[in-house]
mmCIF file of C-alpha atoms in Angstrom:
data_model
loop_
_atom_site.group_PDB
_atom_site.id
_atom_site.type_symbol
_atom_site.label_atom_id
_atom_site.label_comp_id
_atom_site.label_asym_id
_atom_site.label_seq_id
_atom_site.Cartn_x
_atom_site.Cartn_y
_atom_site.Cartn_z
ATOM 1 C CA MET A 1 -21.810 18.716 75.492
ATOM 2 C CA THR A 2 -22.838 18.709 71.843
ATOM 3 C CA ASP A 3 -25.955 17.148 70.488
ATOM 4 C CA SER A 4 -24.978 15.231 67.389
ATOM 5 C CA PRO A 5 -25.995 11.865 65.975
ATOM 6 C CA VAL A 6 -22.462 10.594 66.710
ATOM 7 C CA THR A 7 -21.942 11.820 70.257
ATOM 8 C CA GLU A 8 -25.397 11.859 71.803
ATOM 9 C CA PRO A 9 -25.676 9.028 74.364
ATOM 10 C CA ARG A 10 -28.182 6.387 73.416
ATOM 11 C CA SER A 11 -30.046 3.867 75.481
ATOM 12 C CA ALA A 12 -31.148 0.427 74.405
ATOM 13 C CA GLY A 13 -34.705 -0.350 73.510
ATOM 14 C CA ARG A 14 -37.563 1.511 71.976
ATOM 15 C CA SER A 15 -40.643 3.090 73.432
ATOM 16 C CA ALA A 16 -43.885 1.343 72.617
ATOM 17 C CA PRO A 17 -46.719 3.641 71.586
ATOM 18 C CA PRO A 18 -49.747 3.203 73.827
ATOM 19 C CA ARG A 19 -52.482 0.974 72.418
ATOM 20 C CA GLU A 20 -55.483 2.942 71.248
ATOM 21 C CA GLY A 21 -58.731 1.518 72.548
ATOM 22 C CA LEU A 22 -62.089 1.454 70.775
ATOM 23 C CA ARG A 23 -63.306 4.550 72.622
ATOM 24 C CA GLU A 24 -60.175 6.514 71.684
ATOM 25 C CA ARG A 25 -60.437 5.457 68.043
ATOM 26 C CA LYS A 26 -64.070 6.539 67.933
ATOM 27 C CA LYS A 27 -63.225 9.911 69.465
ATOM 28 C CA ARG A 28 -60.366 10.432 67.030
ATOM 29 C CA ARG A 29 -62.603 9.529 64.094
ATOM 30 C CA THR A 30 -65.356 11.900 65.240
ATOM 31 C CA ARG A 31 -62.836 14.706 65.845
ATOM 32 C CA ASN A 32 -61.424 14.252 62.337
ATOM 33 C CA GLU A 33 -64.896 14.190 60.775
ATOM 34 C CA ILE A 34 -65.800 17.477 62.468
ATOM 35 C CA HIS A 35 -62.501 19.027 61.388
ATOM 36 C CA VAL A 36 -62.904 17.950 57.747
ATOM 37 C CA ALA A 37 -66.539 19.058 57.678
ATOM 38 C CA ALA A 38 -65.516 22.502 58.931
ATOM 39 C CA LEU A 39 -62.719 22.810 56.370
ATOM 40 C CA GLU A 40 -64.902 21.728 53.461
ATOM 41 C CA MET A 41 -67.687 24.112 54.437
ATOM 42 C CA VAL A 42 -65.313 27.068 54.673
ATOM 43 C CA LEU A 43 -63.979 26.362 51.179
ATOM 44 C CA ASP A 44 -67.477 25.742 49.768
ATOM 45 C CA ASP A 45 -69.482 28.477 51.496
ATOM 46 C CA GLY A 46 -67.012 31.017 52.883
ATOM 47 C CA LEU A 47 -65.824 31.514 56.444
ATOM 48 C CA GLU A 48 -68.523 34.027 57.337
ATOM 49 C CA ASN A 49 -71.304 31.580 56.387
ATOM 50 C CA VAL A 50 -70.071 28.683 58.498
ATOM 51 C CA THR A 51 -71.614 28.121 61.940
ATOM 52 C CA VAL A 52 -71.231 25.514 64.664
ATOM 53 C CA GLU A 53 -74.739 24.266 63.922
ATOM 54 C CA ARG A 54 -74.008 23.787 60.223
ATOM 55 C CA ILE A 55 -70.684 22.043 60.925
ATOM 56 C CA ALA A 56 -72.395 19.697 63.384
ATOM 57 C CA GLU A 57 -75.148 18.893 60.893
ATOM 58 C CA ARG A 58 -72.636 18.110 58.152
ATOM 59 C CA ALA A 59 -70.616 15.893 60.521
ATOM 60 C CA GLY A 60 -73.761 14.069 61.607
ATOM 61 C CA ILE A 61 -73.614 15.093 65.269
ATOM 62 C CA SER A 62 -75.457 17.458 67.593
ATOM 63 C CA PRO A 63 -74.119 20.922 68.465
ATOM 64 C CA ARG A 64 -73.762 19.670 72.040
ATOM 65 C CA THR A 65 -71.488 16.868 70.858
ATOM 66 C CA PHE A 66 -69.527 19.367 68.783
ATOM 67 C CA PHE A 67 -68.521 21.240 71.934
ATOM 68 C CA ASN A 68 -67.129 18.027 73.435
ATOM 69 C CA TYR A 69 -64.451 18.220 70.759
ATOM 70 C CA PHE A 70 -63.960 21.891 69.890
ATOM 71 C CA PRO A 71 -64.770 25.102 71.785
ATOM 72 C CA THR A 72 -65.461 27.237 68.681
ATOM 73 C CA LYS A 73 -65.970 26.948 64.937
ATOM 74 C CA GLU A 74 -62.487 28.428 64.445
ATOM 75 C CA ALA A 75 -60.978 25.691 66.614
ATOM 76 C CA ALA A 76 -62.770 23.058 64.525
ATOM 77 C CA ILE A 77 -61.475 24.635 61.313
ATOM 78 C CA LEU A 78 -57.910 24.596 62.654
ATOM 79 C CA GLY A 79 -58.252 21.178 64.290
ATOM 80 C CA ILE A 80 -57.329 22.512 67.738
ATOM 81 C CA GLY A 81 -59.165 20.716 70.543
ATOM 82 C CA PRO A 82 -58.813 20.501 74.339
ATOM 83 C CA ASP A 83 -56.395 17.565 74.043
ATOM 84 C CA SER A 84 -54.203 19.030 71.280
ATOM 85 C CA VAL A 85 -51.400 19.970 73.658
ATOM 86 C CA GLU A 86 -51.347 16.522 75.252
ATOM 87 C CA ARG A 87 -51.364 14.791 71.873
ATOM 88 C CA TYR A 88 -48.513 17.007 70.682
ATOM 89 C CA ALA A 89 -46.351 16.040 73.668
ATOM 90 C CA ASP A 90 -47.269 12.353 73.320
ATOM 91 C CA ALA A 91 -46.019 12.396 69.718
ATOM 92 C CA PHE A 92 -42.484 13.010 71.018
ATOM 93 C CA LEU A 93 -42.751 10.591 73.938
ATOM 94 C CA ALA A 94 -43.840 7.816 71.568
ATOM 95 C CA ARG A 95 -40.720 8.126 69.403
ATOM 96 C CA PRO A 96 -37.982 5.437 69.771
ATOM 97 C CA VAL A 97 -36.160 6.046 73.061
ATOM 98 C CA ASP A 98 -32.707 5.853 71.435
ATOM 99 C CA GLU A 99 -33.548 8.162 68.543
ATOM 100 C CA HIS A 100 -31.598 11.397 68.197
ATOM 101 C CA ALA A 101 -33.688 14.347 69.364
ATOM 102 C CA TRP A 102 -33.402 16.263 66.098
ATOM 103 C CA GLU A 103 -34.445 13.168 64.163
ATOM 104 C CA SER A 104 -37.467 12.872 66.465
ATOM 105 C CA VAL A 105 -38.420 16.450 65.649
ATOM 106 C CA VAL A 106 -37.990 15.982 61.888
ATOM 107 C CA GLU A 107 -39.941 12.721 61.824
ATOM 108 C CA SER A 108 -42.716 14.175 63.997
ATOM 109 C CA VAL A 109 -43.041 17.050 61.532
ATOM 110 C CA ARG A 110 -43.034 14.595 58.625
ATOM 111 C CA GLU A 111 -45.731 12.480 60.284
ATOM 112 C CA SER A 112 -47.796 15.601 60.904
ATOM 113 C CA LEU A 113 -47.529 16.591 57.248
ATOM 114 C CA ASN A 114 -48.386 13.092 56.018
ATOM 115 C CA ARG A 115 -50.876 11.888 58.609
ATOM 116 C CA ASP A 116 -53.796 12.778 56.356
ATOM 117 C CA PRO A 117 -52.557 14.445 53.136
ATOM 118 C CA GLU A 118 -56.029 15.345 51.881
ATOM 119 C CA ARG A 119 -57.001 16.966 55.173
ATOM 120 C CA HIS A 120 -53.675 18.765 55.297
ATOM 121 C CA GLU A 121 -54.278 20.151 51.803
ATOM 122 C CA LEU A 122 -57.734 21.352 52.840
ATOM 123 C CA ARG A 123 -56.349 23.079 55.928
ATOM 124 C CA ARG A 124 -53.552 24.666 53.941
ATOM 125 C CA ALA A 125 -56.013 25.974 51.335
ATOM 126 C CA VAL A 126 -58.217 27.445 54.060
ATOM 127 C CA LEU A 127 -55.309 29.156 55.805
ATOM 128 C CA PHE A 128 -54.052 30.709 52.580
ATOM 129 C CA ARG A 129 -57.542 31.958 51.761
ATOM 130 C CA TYR A 130 -58.206 33.200 55.302
ATOM 131 C CA PRO A 131 -54.842 34.113 56.869
ATOM 132 C CA GLU A 132 -56.642 35.737 59.814
ATOM 133 C CA LEU A 133 -57.256 32.219 61.120
ATOM 134 C CA MET A 134 -53.527 31.990 61.828
ATOM 135 C CA ARG A 135 -54.179 34.009 64.983
ATOM 136 C CA GLY A 136 -55.816 30.918 66.433
ATOM 137 C CA LEU A 137 -52.679 28.882 65.797
ATOM 138 C CA LEU A 138 -50.526 31.544 67.434
ATOM 139 C CA THR A 139 -52.793 31.530 70.489
ATOM 140 C CA VAL A 140 -52.205 27.835 71.146
ATOM 141 C CA PHE A 141 -48.596 27.864 69.940
ATOM 142 C CA HIS A 142 -47.147 28.796 73.329
ATOM 143 C CA ASP A 143 -48.854 25.872 75.091
ATOM 144 C CA LEU A 144 -47.791 23.474 72.342
ATOM 145 C CA ARG A 145 -44.233 24.784 72.453
ATOM 146 C CA ASP A 146 -43.962 24.376 76.226
ATOM 147 C CA ALA A 147 -45.456 20.864 76.208
ATOM 148 C CA GLY A 148 -43.204 19.762 73.350
ATOM 149 C CA THR A 149 -40.143 21.220 75.035
ATOM 150 C CA ASP A 150 -40.901 19.387 78.281
ATOM 151 C CA ALA A 151 -41.459 16.073 76.485
ATOM 152 C CA LEU A 152 -38.354 16.344 74.324
ATOM 153 C CA ALA A 153 -36.168 17.411 77.249
ATOM 154 C CA ARG A 154 -37.364 14.420 79.299
ATOM 155 C CA ARG A 155 -36.477 12.064 76.452
ATOM 156 C CA MET A 156 -32.983 13.514 76.142
ATOM 157 C CA GLU A 157 -32.458 13.224 79.895
ATOM 158 C CA THR A 158 -33.231 9.489 79.670
ATOM 159 C CA GLN A 159 -30.479 9.301 77.033
ATOM 160 C CA GLY A 160 -27.950 10.657 79.538
ATOM 161 C CA ILE A 161 -27.951 14.343 78.589
ATOM 162 C CA GLU A 162 -27.602 16.725 81.528
ATOM 163 C CA PRO A 163 -30.992 18.360 82.368
ATOM 164 C CA GLY A 164 -29.866 21.936 81.716
ATOM 165 C CA GLU A 165 -28.375 21.016 78.349
ATOM 166 C CA ALA A 166 -31.427 18.898 77.472
ATOM 167 C CA ARG A 167 -33.718 21.828 78.200
ATOM 168 C CA ARG A 168 -31.565 24.183 76.133
ATOM 169 C CA LEU A 169 -31.522 21.846 73.133
ATOM 170 C CA ALA A 170 -35.235 21.093 73.420
ATOM 171 C CA ILE A 171 -36.132 24.787 73.314
ATOM 172 C CA VAL A 172 -34.154 25.249 70.095
ATOM 173 C CA TYR A 173 -35.425 22.045 68.456
ATOM 174 C CA ILE A 174 -39.094 22.708 69.232
ATOM 175 C CA ASN A 175 -38.902 26.236 67.862
ATOM 176 C CA LEU A 176 -37.195 24.877 64.748
ATOM 177 C CA SER A 177 -40.010 22.342 64.360
ATOM 178 C CA SER A 178 -42.449 25.212 63.860
ATOM 179 C CA THR A 179 -40.161 26.648 61.202
ATOM 180 C CA LEU A 180 -39.980 23.269 59.465
ATOM 181 C CA LEU A 181 -43.739 22.832 59.492
ATOM 182 C CA LEU A 182 -44.655 26.323 58.297
ATOM 183 C CA SER A 183 -41.853 26.560 55.726
ATOM 184 C CA SER A 184 -42.686 23.141 54.272
ATOM 185 C CA ALA A 185 -46.378 24.004 53.985
ATOM 186 C CA GLN A 186 -45.630 27.305 52.277
ATOM 187 C CA LEU A 187 -43.061 25.789 49.907
ATOM 188 C CA ALA A 188 -45.366 22.904 48.990
ATOM 189 C CA HIS A 189 -48.122 25.390 48.185
ATOM 190 C CA HIS A 190 -45.833 27.721 46.215
ATOM 191 C CA GLU A 191 -44.101 25.016 44.149
ATOM 192 C CA GLN A 192 -47.036 22.587 43.998
ATOM 193 C CA ILE A 193 -44.968 19.703 45.349
ATOM 194 C CA SER A 194 -45.646 17.090 48.000
ATOM 195 C CA SER A 195 -45.151 17.819 51.687
ATOM 196 C CA ASP A 196 -42.308 15.285 51.826
ATOM 197 C CA GLU A 197 -40.479 16.971 48.953
ATOM 198 C CA ALA A 198 -40.990 20.370 50.538
ATOM 199 C CA LEU A 199 -39.697 19.210 53.918
ATOM 200 C CA ASP A 200 -36.608 17.667 52.315
ATOM 201 C CA LYS A 201 -35.901 20.933 50.490
ATOM 202 C CA VAL A 202 -36.244 22.911 53.727
ATOM 203 C CA LEU A 203 -33.889 20.512 55.525
ATOM 204 C CA THR A 204 -31.363 20.833 52.695
ATOM 205 C CA ILE A 205 -31.458 24.616 52.926
ATOM 206 C CA ILE A 206 -30.988 24.474 56.710
ATOM 207 C CA ALA A 207 -28.026 22.098 56.294
ATOM 208 C CA MET A 208 -26.430 24.383 53.696
ATOM 209 C CA THR A 209 -26.745 27.431 55.921
ATOM 210 C CA GLY A 210 -25.417 25.552 58.953
#
């Protein structure tokens, strides 16, 4: 069975993203403030001069509160918290239920690139200045990959795709999502273009080579 926009079975209706309560919004805002504070401090003062205590002070929280959101200063710089894997999977589950799986992957990548352009630019600048931080992303990559694969495979099964085929396609799509994200970030940095333009160029290249 092939997975194409024409032949993939579709089901009626769309999934409704869960409503975010006041507590969740506050947590998300605090997490983002810590992340941005860490990024700005690294660019201003250098990675070696940044500590958990200084990040917490800049974000207006206590070091104890910091550890409710991130286990280390590196995690705060990268934006990787205890719930990152769950949030990654939820991003796929919240997509329209009748949407083609590849489109879900592309749009999830696009949303990730555009969710907070300024923060994304800060993170990209930090990673290019301190490539050793990429090790932290690789550490969590396997958990993110597995969670995304499970979520995407479940969605395709609800669309009528046989479980084995859904799993096979999900593995390929999720791995390609990493390529899309990293390639777009690198191209945007190299050519000084927007993330959207970079992603579209990467997709065009993939289509041409397919």
